Amino acid sequence: MQRDIQEPWLFTPGPLTTSKTVKHAMLVDYGSRDNKFIQVNASIRRRLVDIINGRDEFVCVPLQGSGTFSVEAMIGTLVPSAGKLLVLVNGAYGKRITKICDYYGRDYVVNETAEDEPVDLDALEQRLSEDVDITHVIVVHCETTSGILNPVAEVATITARHNCKLLVDAMSAFGAIELDAQKIPFSAVVASSNKCLEGVPGMGFCLVRKADLEQCKGNSVSLSLDLYDQWVAMETNSQWRFTPPTHVLLAFNQALDEFDAEGGVQGRGARYQQNCDILMQGMIDMGFQPLLKPELQAPIILTFHTPSDPNFDFQVFYDGLSERGYVIYPGKLTVADSFRVGCIGRLDSEHMHGVLAAIREVLDLNNIKQCAA
Ligand SMILES: *Cc1c(COP(=O)(O)O)cnc(C)c1O
């Protein structure tokens, strides 16, 4: 756990701690038409399709911006103006999708469950049986608001049975939790460079079934977020339409090398699961109460209820941890006061024990005894 500069460890949902080698890969300026850069870009696109076992059925369309830009691009490009989207909501990222639909004037309906409950499969079945106008369903794989894992495979089966297309926001799960296109029927999935794939922030990507994307010409009302146009241009001349985030792509390529070296989704998922287990046990031992039932917890980010101890003040707690080099995250729940501790990024069991020791120290320093809600 050596740090040569005063750099914090990020126990957050992103941006995340990256390896030195990933950061180092950015120290080159390539032009966007440079052959080396074009090769790196093509290789990244191929490797991302391989992660979902997309074979020749899926294409990768990368896009500048944070993850939300790609979520917006996916919806704006894949759902035609005559379509209707069913949004499965159990947290802030699902809600954000409805806001995107509002901006685009896309017709949509919502199936909502509580933030500590997975999306409701019976309600999905019923809604699709009743409302035959629905053309697409969208689900968030791991709802980062709480850290809950949604049953994407079951959602996909039901959606396919009703001849609707499934879109997946797998932003915080992609690369750590399996999503195999040969086992799970979906039309498109979106994620970004800077979550479980451990690159730096600056780009997202959409993996789309080629046969579906081919029908999307003219759907988007946004030029810069038109995935169809971005795809056609990239297929035609191997280039990005507008200035590519070259340094981000170089870092991403290195991050994918490290992802492969760790054993891909299985290896990465195993490290995060171990991180999650250590963190959860340590927090429970100190008396903190997790929001989720254990079987619903994804190994991505953990939500705890705010302690009831009158001496507990989140800002003081946060600052105390931050001074010790550990950055956690406030809660985003609407139903209860909470805070979150992430377990993804270039962090391992040593870092988990480190943050637990720092939490113990800050609790003692502030005379906090009652960690339960
Ligand atoms: C992080 C995240 C996003 C995108 O967030 P950005 O801040 O725009 O990168 C979208 N959906 C989920 C589930 C996320 O975890």
PDB file of C-alpha atoms in Angstrom, residues 91-349:
ATOM      1  CA  GLY A  91     -32.860   3.931  -7.460  1.00  0.00           C
ATOM      2  CA  ALA A  92     -31.466   7.225  -8.717  1.00  0.00           C
ATOM      3  CA  TYR A  93     -29.957   5.847 -11.934  1.00  0.00           C
ATOM      4  CA  GLY A  94     -33.299   4.386 -13.010  1.00  0.00           C
ATOM      5  CA  LYS A  95     -34.911   7.732 -12.219  1.00  0.00           C
ATOM      6  CA  ARG A  96     -32.278   9.520 -14.312  1.00  0.00           C
ATOM      7  CA  ILE A  97     -33.347   7.351 -17.279  1.00  0.00           C
ATOM      8  CA  THR A  98     -36.897   8.694 -16.964  1.00  0.00           C
ATOM      9  CA  LYS A  99     -35.468  12.218 -17.006  1.00  0.00           C
ATOM     10  CA  ILE A 100     -33.612  11.414 -20.241  1.00  0.00           C
ATOM     11  CA  CYS A 101     -36.919  10.197 -21.742  1.00  0.00           C
ATOM     12  CA  ASP A 102     -38.537  13.489 -20.690  1.00  0.00           C
ATOM     13  CA  TYR A 103     -35.830  15.491 -22.453  1.00  0.00           C
ATOM     14  CA  TYR A 104     -36.174  13.408 -25.606  1.00  0.00           C
ATOM     15  CA  GLY A 105     -39.952  13.324 -25.493  1.00  0.00           C
ATOM     16  CA  ARG A 106     -39.867   9.524 -25.619  1.00  0.00           C
ATOM     17  CA  ASP A 107     -43.021   7.750 -24.482  1.00  0.00           C
ATOM     18  CA  TYR A 108     -42.358   5.708 -21.335  1.00  0.00           C
ATOM     19  CA  VAL A 109     -43.919   4.024 -18.338  1.00  0.00           C
ATOM     20  CA  VAL A 110     -42.294   3.159 -15.021  1.00  0.00           C
ATOM     21  CA  ASN A 111     -42.354   0.074 -12.817  1.00  0.00           C
ATOM     22  CA  GLU A 112     -40.900   1.178  -9.511  1.00  0.00           C
ATOM     23  CA  THR A 113     -39.848  -0.780  -6.446  1.00  0.00           C
ATOM     24  CA  ALA A 114     -38.262   0.404  -3.198  1.00  0.00           C
ATOM     25  CA  GLU A 115     -34.533   1.152  -3.188  1.00  0.00           C
ATOM     26  CA  ASP A 116     -33.801  -1.942  -1.103  1.00  0.00           C
ATOM     27  CA  GLU A 117     -35.866  -4.278  -3.314  1.00  0.00           C
ATOM     28  CA  PRO A 118     -34.940  -5.761  -6.695  1.00  0.00           C
ATOM     29  CA  VAL A 119     -37.106  -4.961  -9.700  1.00  0.00           C
ATOM     30  CA  ASP A 120     -40.404  -6.854  -9.597  1.00  0.00           C
ATOM     31  CA  LEU A 121     -40.592  -9.692 -12.132  1.00  0.00           C
ATOM     32  CA  ASP A 122     -44.314 -10.380 -11.705  1.00  0.00           C
ATOM     33  CA  ALA A 123     -45.088  -6.713 -12.226  1.00  0.00           C
ATOM     34  CA  LEU A 124     -42.912  -6.751 -15.347  1.00  0.00           C
ATOM     35  CA  GLU A 125     -44.761  -9.770 -16.719  1.00  0.00           C
ATOM     36  CA  GLN A 126     -48.101  -8.146 -16.008  1.00  0.00           C
ATOM     37  CA  ARG A 127     -47.162  -4.772 -17.486  1.00  0.00           C
ATOM     38  CA  LEU A 128     -45.882  -6.323 -20.726  1.00  0.00           C
ATOM     39  CA  SER A 129     -49.031  -8.453 -21.028  1.00  0.00           C
ATOM     40  CA  GLU A 130     -51.284  -5.439 -20.549  1.00  0.00           C
ATOM     41  CA  ASP A 131     -49.465  -2.734 -22.487  1.00  0.00           C
ATOM     42  CA  VAL A 132     -48.739  -4.014 -25.979  1.00  0.00           C
ATOM     43  CA  ASP A 133     -47.404  -0.611 -27.104  1.00  0.00           C
ATOM     44  CA  ILE A 134     -44.183  -1.160 -25.125  1.00  0.00           C
ATOM     45  CA  THR A 135     -41.285  -1.833 -27.494  1.00  0.00           C
ATOM     46  CA  HIS A 136     -38.292  -1.640 -25.122  1.00  0.00           C
ATOM     47  CA  VAL A 137     -37.493  -2.401 -21.484  1.00  0.00           C
ATOM     48  CA  ILE A 138     -34.536  -0.896 -19.635  1.00  0.00           C
ATOM     49  CA  VAL A 139     -32.990  -2.202 -16.427  1.00  0.00           C
ATOM     50  CA  VAL A 140     -30.012  -1.135 -14.291  1.00  0.00           C
ATOM     51  CA  HIS A 141     -27.787  -4.162 -13.621  1.00  0.00           C
ATOM     52  CA  CYS A 142     -26.342  -3.000 -10.292  1.00  0.00           C
ATOM     53  CA  GLU A 143     -28.282   0.025  -8.959  1.00  0.00           C
ATOM     54  CA  THR A 144     -25.367   1.968  -7.528  1.00  0.00           C
ATOM     55  CA  THR A 145     -27.722   4.053  -5.378  1.00  0.00           C
ATOM     56  CA  SER A 146     -27.932   1.135  -2.945  1.00  0.00           C
ATOM     57  CA  GLY A 147     -25.562  -1.464  -4.426  1.00  0.00           C
ATOM     58  CA  ILE A 148     -28.430  -3.849  -5.182  1.00  0.00           C
ATOM     59  CA  LEU A 149     -28.101  -6.489  -7.895  1.00  0.00           C
ATOM     60  CA  ASN A 150     -31.085  -6.661 -10.226  1.00  0.00           C
ATOM     61  CA  PRO A 151     -32.116 -10.015 -11.806  1.00  0.00           C
ATOM     62  CA  VAL A 152     -31.108  -9.137 -15.369  1.00  0.00           C
ATOM     63  CA  ALA A 153     -31.312 -12.723 -16.695  1.00  0.00           C
ATOM     64  CA  GLU A 154     -34.932 -13.112 -15.552  1.00  0.00           C
ATOM     65  CA  VAL A 155     -35.841  -9.641 -16.825  1.00  0.00           C
ATOM     66  CA  ALA A 156     -34.314 -10.582 -20.191  1.00  0.00           C
ATOM     67  CA  THR A 157     -36.281 -13.822 -20.468  1.00  0.00           C
ATOM     68  CA  ILE A 158     -39.608 -12.129 -19.726  1.00  0.00           C
ATOM     69  CA  THR A 159     -38.834  -9.214 -22.061  1.00  0.00           C
ATOM     70  CA  ALA A 160     -37.877 -11.547 -24.916  1.00  0.00           C
ATOM     71  CA  ARG A 161     -41.026 -13.620 -24.406  1.00  0.00           C
ATOM     72  CA  HIS A 162     -43.078 -10.476 -25.052  1.00  0.00           C
ATOM     73  CA  ASN A 163     -41.039  -9.660 -28.164  1.00  0.00           C
ATOM     74  CA  CYS A 164     -39.637  -6.486 -26.626  1.00  0.00           C
ATOM     75  CA  LYS A 165     -36.018  -5.354 -26.717  1.00  0.00           C
ATOM     76  CA  LEU A 166     -33.945  -5.089 -23.562  1.00  0.00           C
ATOM     77  CA  LEU A 167     -31.509  -2.261 -22.839  1.00  0.00           C
ATOM     78  CA  VAL A 168     -29.145  -2.626 -19.869  1.00  0.00           C
ATOM     79  CA  ASP A 169     -27.366   0.056 -17.858  1.00  0.00           C
ATOM     80  CA  ALA A 170     -24.514  -2.096 -16.549  1.00  0.00           C
ATOM     81  CA  MET A 171     -22.319   0.888 -15.730  1.00  0.00           C
ATOM     82  CA  SER A 172     -21.222  -0.203 -12.262  1.00  0.00           C
ATOM     83  CA  ALA A 173     -21.279  -3.974 -12.893  1.00  0.00           C
ATOM     84  CA  PHE A 174     -19.649  -4.336 -16.304  1.00  0.00           C
ATOM     85  CA  GLY A 175     -16.450  -6.375 -16.101  1.00  0.00           C
ATOM     86  CA  ALA A 176     -17.122  -7.696 -12.591  1.00  0.00           C
ATOM     87  CA  ILE A 177     -20.510  -9.383 -12.935  1.00  0.00           C
ATOM     88  CA  GLU A 178     -21.077 -11.660 -15.897  1.00  0.00           C
ATOM     89  CA  LEU A 179     -23.355 -10.542 -18.710  1.00  0.00           C
ATOM     90  CA  ASP A 180     -23.082 -13.117 -21.490  1.00  0.00           C
ATOM     91  CA  ALA A 181     -24.925 -12.281 -24.704  1.00  0.00           C
ATOM     92  CA  GLN A 182     -25.063 -15.969 -25.621  1.00  0.00           C
ATOM     93  CA  LYS A 183     -26.997 -16.756 -22.435  1.00  0.00           C
ATOM     94  CA  ILE A 184     -28.999 -13.578 -21.837  1.00  0.00           C
ATOM     95  CA  PRO A 185     -31.027 -12.030 -24.658  1.00  0.00           C
ATOM     96  CA  PHE A 186     -30.541  -8.247 -24.754  1.00  0.00           C
ATOM     97  CA  SER A 187     -30.327  -5.603 -27.446  1.00  0.00           C
ATOM     98  CA  ALA A 188     -27.759  -3.227 -25.964  1.00  0.00           C
ATOM     99  CA  VAL A 189     -25.691  -2.639 -22.860  1.00  0.00           C
ATOM    100  CA  VAL A 190     -23.931   0.509 -21.790  1.00  0.00           C
ATOM    101  CA  ALA A 191     -20.925   1.017 -19.461  1.00  0.00           C
ATOM    102  CA  SER A 192     -17.921   3.301 -19.029  1.00  0.00           C
ATOM    103  CA  SER A 193     -14.135   3.237 -18.872  1.00  0.00           C
ATOM    104  CA  ASN A 194     -13.810   4.159 -15.223  1.00  0.00           C
ATOM    105  CA  LYS A 195     -15.748   1.688 -13.116  1.00  0.00           C
ATOM    106  CA  CYS A 196     -15.015  -2.041 -12.859  1.00  0.00           C
ATOM    107  CA  LEU A 197     -12.740  -1.932 -15.900  1.00  0.00           C
ATOM    108  CA  GLU A 198     -10.477   0.402 -13.895  1.00  0.00           C
ATOM    109  CA  GLY A 199      -9.612   2.918 -16.592  1.00  0.00           C
ATOM    110  CA  VAL A 200      -9.722   6.689 -16.170  1.00  0.00           C
ATOM    111  CA  PRO A 201     -12.944   8.661 -16.702  1.00  0.00           C
ATOM    112  CA  GLY A 202     -13.791  10.341 -20.004  1.00  0.00           C
ATOM    113  CA  MET A 203     -15.655   7.846 -22.166  1.00  0.00           C
ATOM    114  CA  GLY A 204     -18.484   5.357 -22.213  1.00  0.00           C
ATOM    115  CA  PHE A 205     -19.448   2.716 -24.719  1.00  0.00           C
ATOM    116  CA  CYS A 206     -22.519   0.916 -25.928  1.00  0.00           C
ATOM    117  CA  LEU A 207     -22.438  -2.683 -27.093  1.00  0.00           C
ATOM    118  CA  VAL A 208     -25.342  -3.093 -29.471  1.00  0.00           C
ATOM    119  CA  ARG A 209     -26.776  -5.947 -31.460  1.00  0.00           C
ATOM    120  CA  LYS A 210     -25.720  -5.005 -34.981  1.00  0.00           C
ATOM    121  CA  ALA A 211     -29.074  -5.984 -36.512  1.00  0.00           C
ATOM    122  CA  ASP A 212     -30.815  -3.582 -34.119  1.00  0.00           C
ATOM    123  CA  LEU A 213     -28.408  -0.672 -34.614  1.00  0.00           C
ATOM    124  CA  GLU A 214     -28.755  -0.973 -38.387  1.00  0.00           C
ATOM    125  CA  GLN A 215     -32.391   0.079 -38.026  1.00  0.00           C
ATOM    126  CA  CYS A 216     -31.619   3.208 -35.999  1.00  0.00           C
ATOM    127  CA  LYS A 217     -30.656   5.708 -38.659  1.00  0.00           C
ATOM    128  CA  GLY A 218     -32.261   9.067 -37.964  1.00  0.00           C
ATOM    129  CA  ASN A 219     -33.684   8.141 -34.534  1.00  0.00           C
ATOM    130  CA  SER A 220     -31.464  10.462 -32.524  1.00  0.00           C
ATOM    131  CA  VAL A 221     -32.349  14.114 -32.146  1.00  0.00           C
ATOM    132  CA  SER A 222     -28.804  14.785 -30.895  1.00  0.00           C
ATOM    133  CA  LEU A 223     -25.853  14.882 -33.270  1.00  0.00           C
ATOM    134  CA  SER A 224     -23.045  14.310 -30.765  1.00  0.00           C
ATOM    135  CA  LEU A 225     -24.991  11.540 -28.992  1.00  0.00           C
ATOM    136  CA  ASP A 226     -26.100   9.692 -32.137  1.00  0.00           C
ATOM    137  CA  LEU A 227     -24.676   6.194 -31.765  1.00  0.00           C
ATOM    138  CA  TYR A 228     -25.744   5.218 -35.261  1.00  0.00           C
ATOM    139  CA  ASP A 229     -23.781   8.073 -36.821  1.00  0.00           C
ATOM    140  CA  GLN A 230     -20.805   7.461 -34.534  1.00  0.00           C
ATOM    141  CA  TRP A 231     -20.815   3.799 -35.526  1.00  0.00           C
ATOM    142  CA  VAL A 232     -21.141   4.340 -39.279  1.00  0.00           C
ATOM    143  CA  ALA A 233     -18.331   6.912 -39.232  1.00  0.00           C
ATOM    144  CA  MET A 234     -16.051   4.633 -37.230  1.00  0.00           C
ATOM    145  CA  GLU A 235     -16.729   1.667 -39.503  1.00  0.00           C
ATOM    146  CA  THR A 236     -16.077   3.819 -42.546  1.00  0.00           C
ATOM    147  CA  ASN A 237     -12.765   5.453 -41.635  1.00  0.00           C
ATOM    148  CA  SER A 238     -11.770   3.861 -38.279  1.00  0.00           C
ATOM    149  CA  GLN A 239     -11.950   7.292 -36.644  1.00  0.00           C
ATOM    150  CA  TRP A 240     -14.022   9.095 -34.078  1.00  0.00           C
ATOM    151  CA  ARG A 241     -16.299  11.778 -35.532  1.00  0.00           C
ATOM    152  CA  PHE A 242     -15.073  14.453 -33.109  1.00  0.00           C
ATOM    153  CA  THR A 243     -11.883  14.812 -31.019  1.00  0.00           C
ATOM    154  CA  PRO A 244     -11.311  11.410 -29.388  1.00  0.00           C
ATOM    155  CA  PRO A 245     -10.205  11.222 -25.734  1.00  0.00           C
ATOM    156  CA  THR A 246      -6.856   9.779 -26.870  1.00  0.00           C
ATOM    157  CA  HIS A 247      -5.223   9.621 -23.437  1.00  0.00           C
ATOM    158  CA  VAL A 248      -8.300   8.003 -21.927  1.00  0.00           C
ATOM    159  CA  LEU A 249      -8.192   5.337 -24.654  1.00  0.00           C
ATOM    160  CA  LEU A 250      -4.502   4.629 -24.066  1.00  0.00           C
ATOM    161  CA  ALA A 251      -5.180   4.222 -20.350  1.00  0.00           C
ATOM    162  CA  PHE A 252      -8.216   2.060 -21.138  1.00  0.00           C
ATOM    163  CA  ASN A 253      -6.153  -0.230 -23.340  1.00  0.00           C
ATOM    164  CA  GLN A 254      -3.679  -0.747 -20.485  1.00  0.00           C
ATOM    165  CA  ALA A 255      -6.575  -1.249 -18.056  1.00  0.00           C
ATOM    166  CA  LEU A 256      -7.941  -3.989 -20.337  1.00  0.00           C
ATOM    167  CA  ASP A 257      -4.516  -5.697 -20.359  1.00  0.00           C
ATOM    168  CA  GLU A 258      -4.634  -5.716 -16.559  1.00  0.00           C
ATOM    169  CA  PHE A 259      -8.232  -6.948 -16.660  1.00  0.00           C
ATOM    170  CA  ASP A 260      -7.163  -9.892 -18.845  1.00  0.00           C
ATOM    171  CA  ALA A 261      -4.151 -10.604 -16.628  1.00  0.00           C
ATOM    172  CA  GLU A 262      -6.444 -10.792 -13.597  1.00  0.00           C
ATOM    173  CA  GLY A 263      -8.590 -13.418 -15.316  1.00  0.00           C
ATOM    174  CA  GLY A 264     -11.313 -11.271 -16.873  1.00  0.00           C
ATOM    175  CA  VAL A 265     -14.772 -11.028 -15.345  1.00  0.00           C
ATOM    176  CA  GLN A 266     -14.176 -14.034 -13.097  1.00  0.00           C
ATOM    177  CA  GLY A 267     -10.906 -12.812 -11.657  1.00  0.00           C
ATOM    178  CA  ARG A 268     -12.055  -9.251 -11.210  1.00  0.00           C
ATOM    179  CA  GLY A 269     -15.377 -10.319  -9.743  1.00  0.00           C
ATOM    180  CA  ALA A 270     -13.583 -12.589  -7.265  1.00  0.00           C
ATOM    181  CA  ARG A 271     -11.351  -9.776  -5.967  1.00  0.00           C
ATOM    182  CA  TYR A 272     -14.331  -7.454  -5.567  1.00  0.00           C
ATOM    183  CA  GLN A 273     -16.299 -10.194  -3.803  1.00  0.00           C
ATOM    184  CA  GLN A 274     -13.443 -10.665  -1.367  1.00  0.00           C
ATOM    185  CA  ASN A 275     -13.250  -6.884  -0.824  1.00  0.00           C
ATOM    186  CA  CYS A 276     -16.991  -6.782  -0.243  1.00  0.00           C
ATOM    187  CA  ASP A 277     -16.930  -9.674   2.240  1.00  0.00           C
ATOM    188  CA  ILE A 278     -14.101  -8.174   4.310  1.00  0.00           C
ATOM    189  CA  LEU A 279     -15.730  -4.758   4.362  1.00  0.00           C
ATOM    190  CA  MET A 280     -19.183  -6.079   5.225  1.00  0.00           C
ATOM    191  CA  GLN A 281     -17.951  -8.294   8.046  1.00  0.00           C
ATOM    192  CA  GLY A 282     -15.757  -5.544   9.500  1.00  0.00           C
ATOM    193  CA  MET A 283     -18.577  -2.990   9.432  1.00  0.00           C
ATOM    194  CA  ILE A 284     -21.082  -5.419  10.971  1.00  0.00           C
ATOM    195  CA  ASP A 285     -18.530  -6.251  13.680  1.00  0.00           C
ATOM    196  CA  MET A 286     -18.403  -2.535  14.547  1.00  0.00           C
ATOM    197  CA  GLY A 287     -22.188  -2.438  14.757  1.00  0.00           C
ATOM    198  CA  PHE A 288     -23.080  -0.763  11.442  1.00  0.00           C
ATOM    199  CA  GLN A 289     -26.311  -1.863   9.742  1.00  0.00           C
ATOM    200  CA  PRO A 290     -26.238  -2.651   6.017  1.00  0.00           C
ATOM    201  CA  LEU A 291     -29.252  -1.525   3.994  1.00  0.00           C
ATOM    202  CA  LEU A 292     -29.584  -4.666   1.886  1.00  0.00           C
ATOM    203  CA  LYS A 293     -30.331  -8.295   2.609  1.00  0.00           C
ATOM    204  CA  PRO A 294     -27.112 -10.266   1.934  1.00  0.00           C
ATOM    205  CA  GLU A 295     -28.552 -12.101  -1.090  1.00  0.00           C
ATOM    206  CA  LEU A 296     -29.317  -8.765  -2.828  1.00  0.00           C
ATOM    207  CA  GLN A 297     -25.877  -7.226  -2.303  1.00  0.00           C
ATOM    208  CA  ALA A 298     -23.684  -6.833  -5.401  1.00  0.00           C
ATOM    209  CA  PRO A 299     -19.918  -6.768  -4.711  1.00  0.00           C
ATOM    210  CA  ILE A 300     -19.691  -3.161  -5.938  1.00  0.00           C
ATOM    211  CA  ILE A 301     -20.733  -0.693  -3.257  1.00  0.00           C
ATOM    212  CA  LEU A 302     -22.138  -1.121   0.255  1.00  0.00           C
ATOM    213  CA  THR A 303     -24.788   1.098   1.834  1.00  0.00           C
ATOM    214  CA  PHE A 304     -25.023   1.490   5.618  1.00  0.00           C
ATOM    215  CA  HIS A 305     -27.612   3.272   7.717  1.00  0.00           C
ATOM    216  CA  THR A 306     -26.333   6.399   9.438  1.00  0.00           C
ATOM    217  CA  PRO A 307     -25.525   5.549  13.090  1.00  0.00           C
ATOM    218  CA  SER A 308     -27.999   6.795  15.676  1.00  0.00           C
ATOM    219  CA  ASP A 309     -25.243   7.880  18.087  1.00  0.00           C
ATOM    220  CA  PRO A 310     -25.722  11.603  18.813  1.00  0.00           C
ATOM    221  CA  ASN A 311     -21.967  12.104  18.400  1.00  0.00           C
ATOM    222  CA  PHE A 312     -22.095  10.919  14.789  1.00  0.00           C
ATOM    223  CA  ASP A 313     -21.827  13.657  12.184  1.00  0.00           C
ATOM    224  CA  PHE A 314     -21.321  12.487   8.597  1.00  0.00           C
ATOM    225  CA  GLN A 315     -19.121  15.432   7.603  1.00  0.00           C
ATOM    226  CA  VAL A 316     -16.801  14.897  10.594  1.00  0.00           C
ATOM    227  CA  PHE A 317     -16.702  11.152   9.860  1.00  0.00           C
ATOM    228  CA  TYR A 318     -16.013  11.782   6.174  1.00  0.00           C
ATOM    229  CA  ASP A 319     -13.276  14.358   6.888  1.00  0.00           C
ATOM    230  CA  GLY A 320     -11.623  12.090   9.479  1.00  0.00           C
ATOM    231  CA  LEU A 321     -11.411   9.263   6.938  1.00  0.00           C
ATOM    232  CA  SER A 322     -10.320  11.608   4.186  1.00  0.00           C
ATOM    233  CA  GLU A 323      -7.440  12.931   6.347  1.00  0.00           C
ATOM    234  CA  ARG A 324      -6.330   9.315   6.692  1.00  0.00           C
ATOM    235  CA  GLY A 325      -6.419   8.878   2.909  1.00  0.00           C
ATOM    236  CA  TYR A 326      -9.760   7.094   2.573  1.00  0.00           C
ATOM    237  CA  VAL A 327     -12.545   8.683   0.553  1.00  0.00           C
ATOM    238  CA  ILE A 328     -16.046   7.281   1.100  1.00  0.00           C
ATOM    239  CA  TYR A 329     -19.336   8.498  -0.354  1.00  0.00           C
ATOM    240  CA  PRO A 330     -22.548  10.034   0.965  1.00  0.00           C
ATOM    241  CA  GLY A 331     -25.798   8.110   0.624  1.00  0.00           C
ATOM    242  CA  LYS A 332     -28.169   8.764  -2.247  1.00  0.00           C
ATOM    243  CA  LEU A 333     -31.241   7.074  -0.803  1.00  0.00           C
ATOM    244  CA  THR A 334     -34.529   8.873  -0.628  1.00  0.00           C
ATOM    245  CA  VAL A 335     -35.926   6.611   2.094  1.00  0.00           C
ATOM    246  CA  ALA A 336     -33.262   6.649   4.818  1.00  0.00           C
ATOM    247  CA  ASP A 337     -30.132   8.472   5.978  1.00  0.00           C
ATOM    248  CA  SER A 338     -27.154   6.469   4.813  1.00  0.00           C
ATOM    249  CA  PHE A 339     -23.594   6.474   3.564  1.00  0.00           C
ATOM    250  CA  ARG A 340     -21.748   4.251   1.102  1.00  0.00           C
ATOM    251  CA  VAL A 341     -18.392   2.516   0.922  1.00  0.00           C
ATOM    252  CA  GLY A 342     -17.332   1.172  -2.457  1.00  0.00           C
ATOM    253  CA  CYS A 343     -15.206  -1.927  -2.978  1.00  0.00           C
ATOM    254  CA  ILE A 344     -14.253  -1.565  -6.660  1.00  0.00           C
ATOM    255  CA  GLY A 345     -11.242  -0.020  -8.392  1.00  0.00           C
ATOM    256  CA  ARG A 346      -7.604  -1.009  -7.901  1.00  0.00           C
ATOM    257  CA  LEU A 347      -8.109  -1.959  -4.242  1.00  0.00           C
ATOM    258  CA  ASP A 348      -7.584  -5.268  -2.486  1.00  0.00           C
ATOM    259  CA  SER A 349      -8.001  -6.887   0.931  1.00  0.00           C
TER     260      SER A 349
END
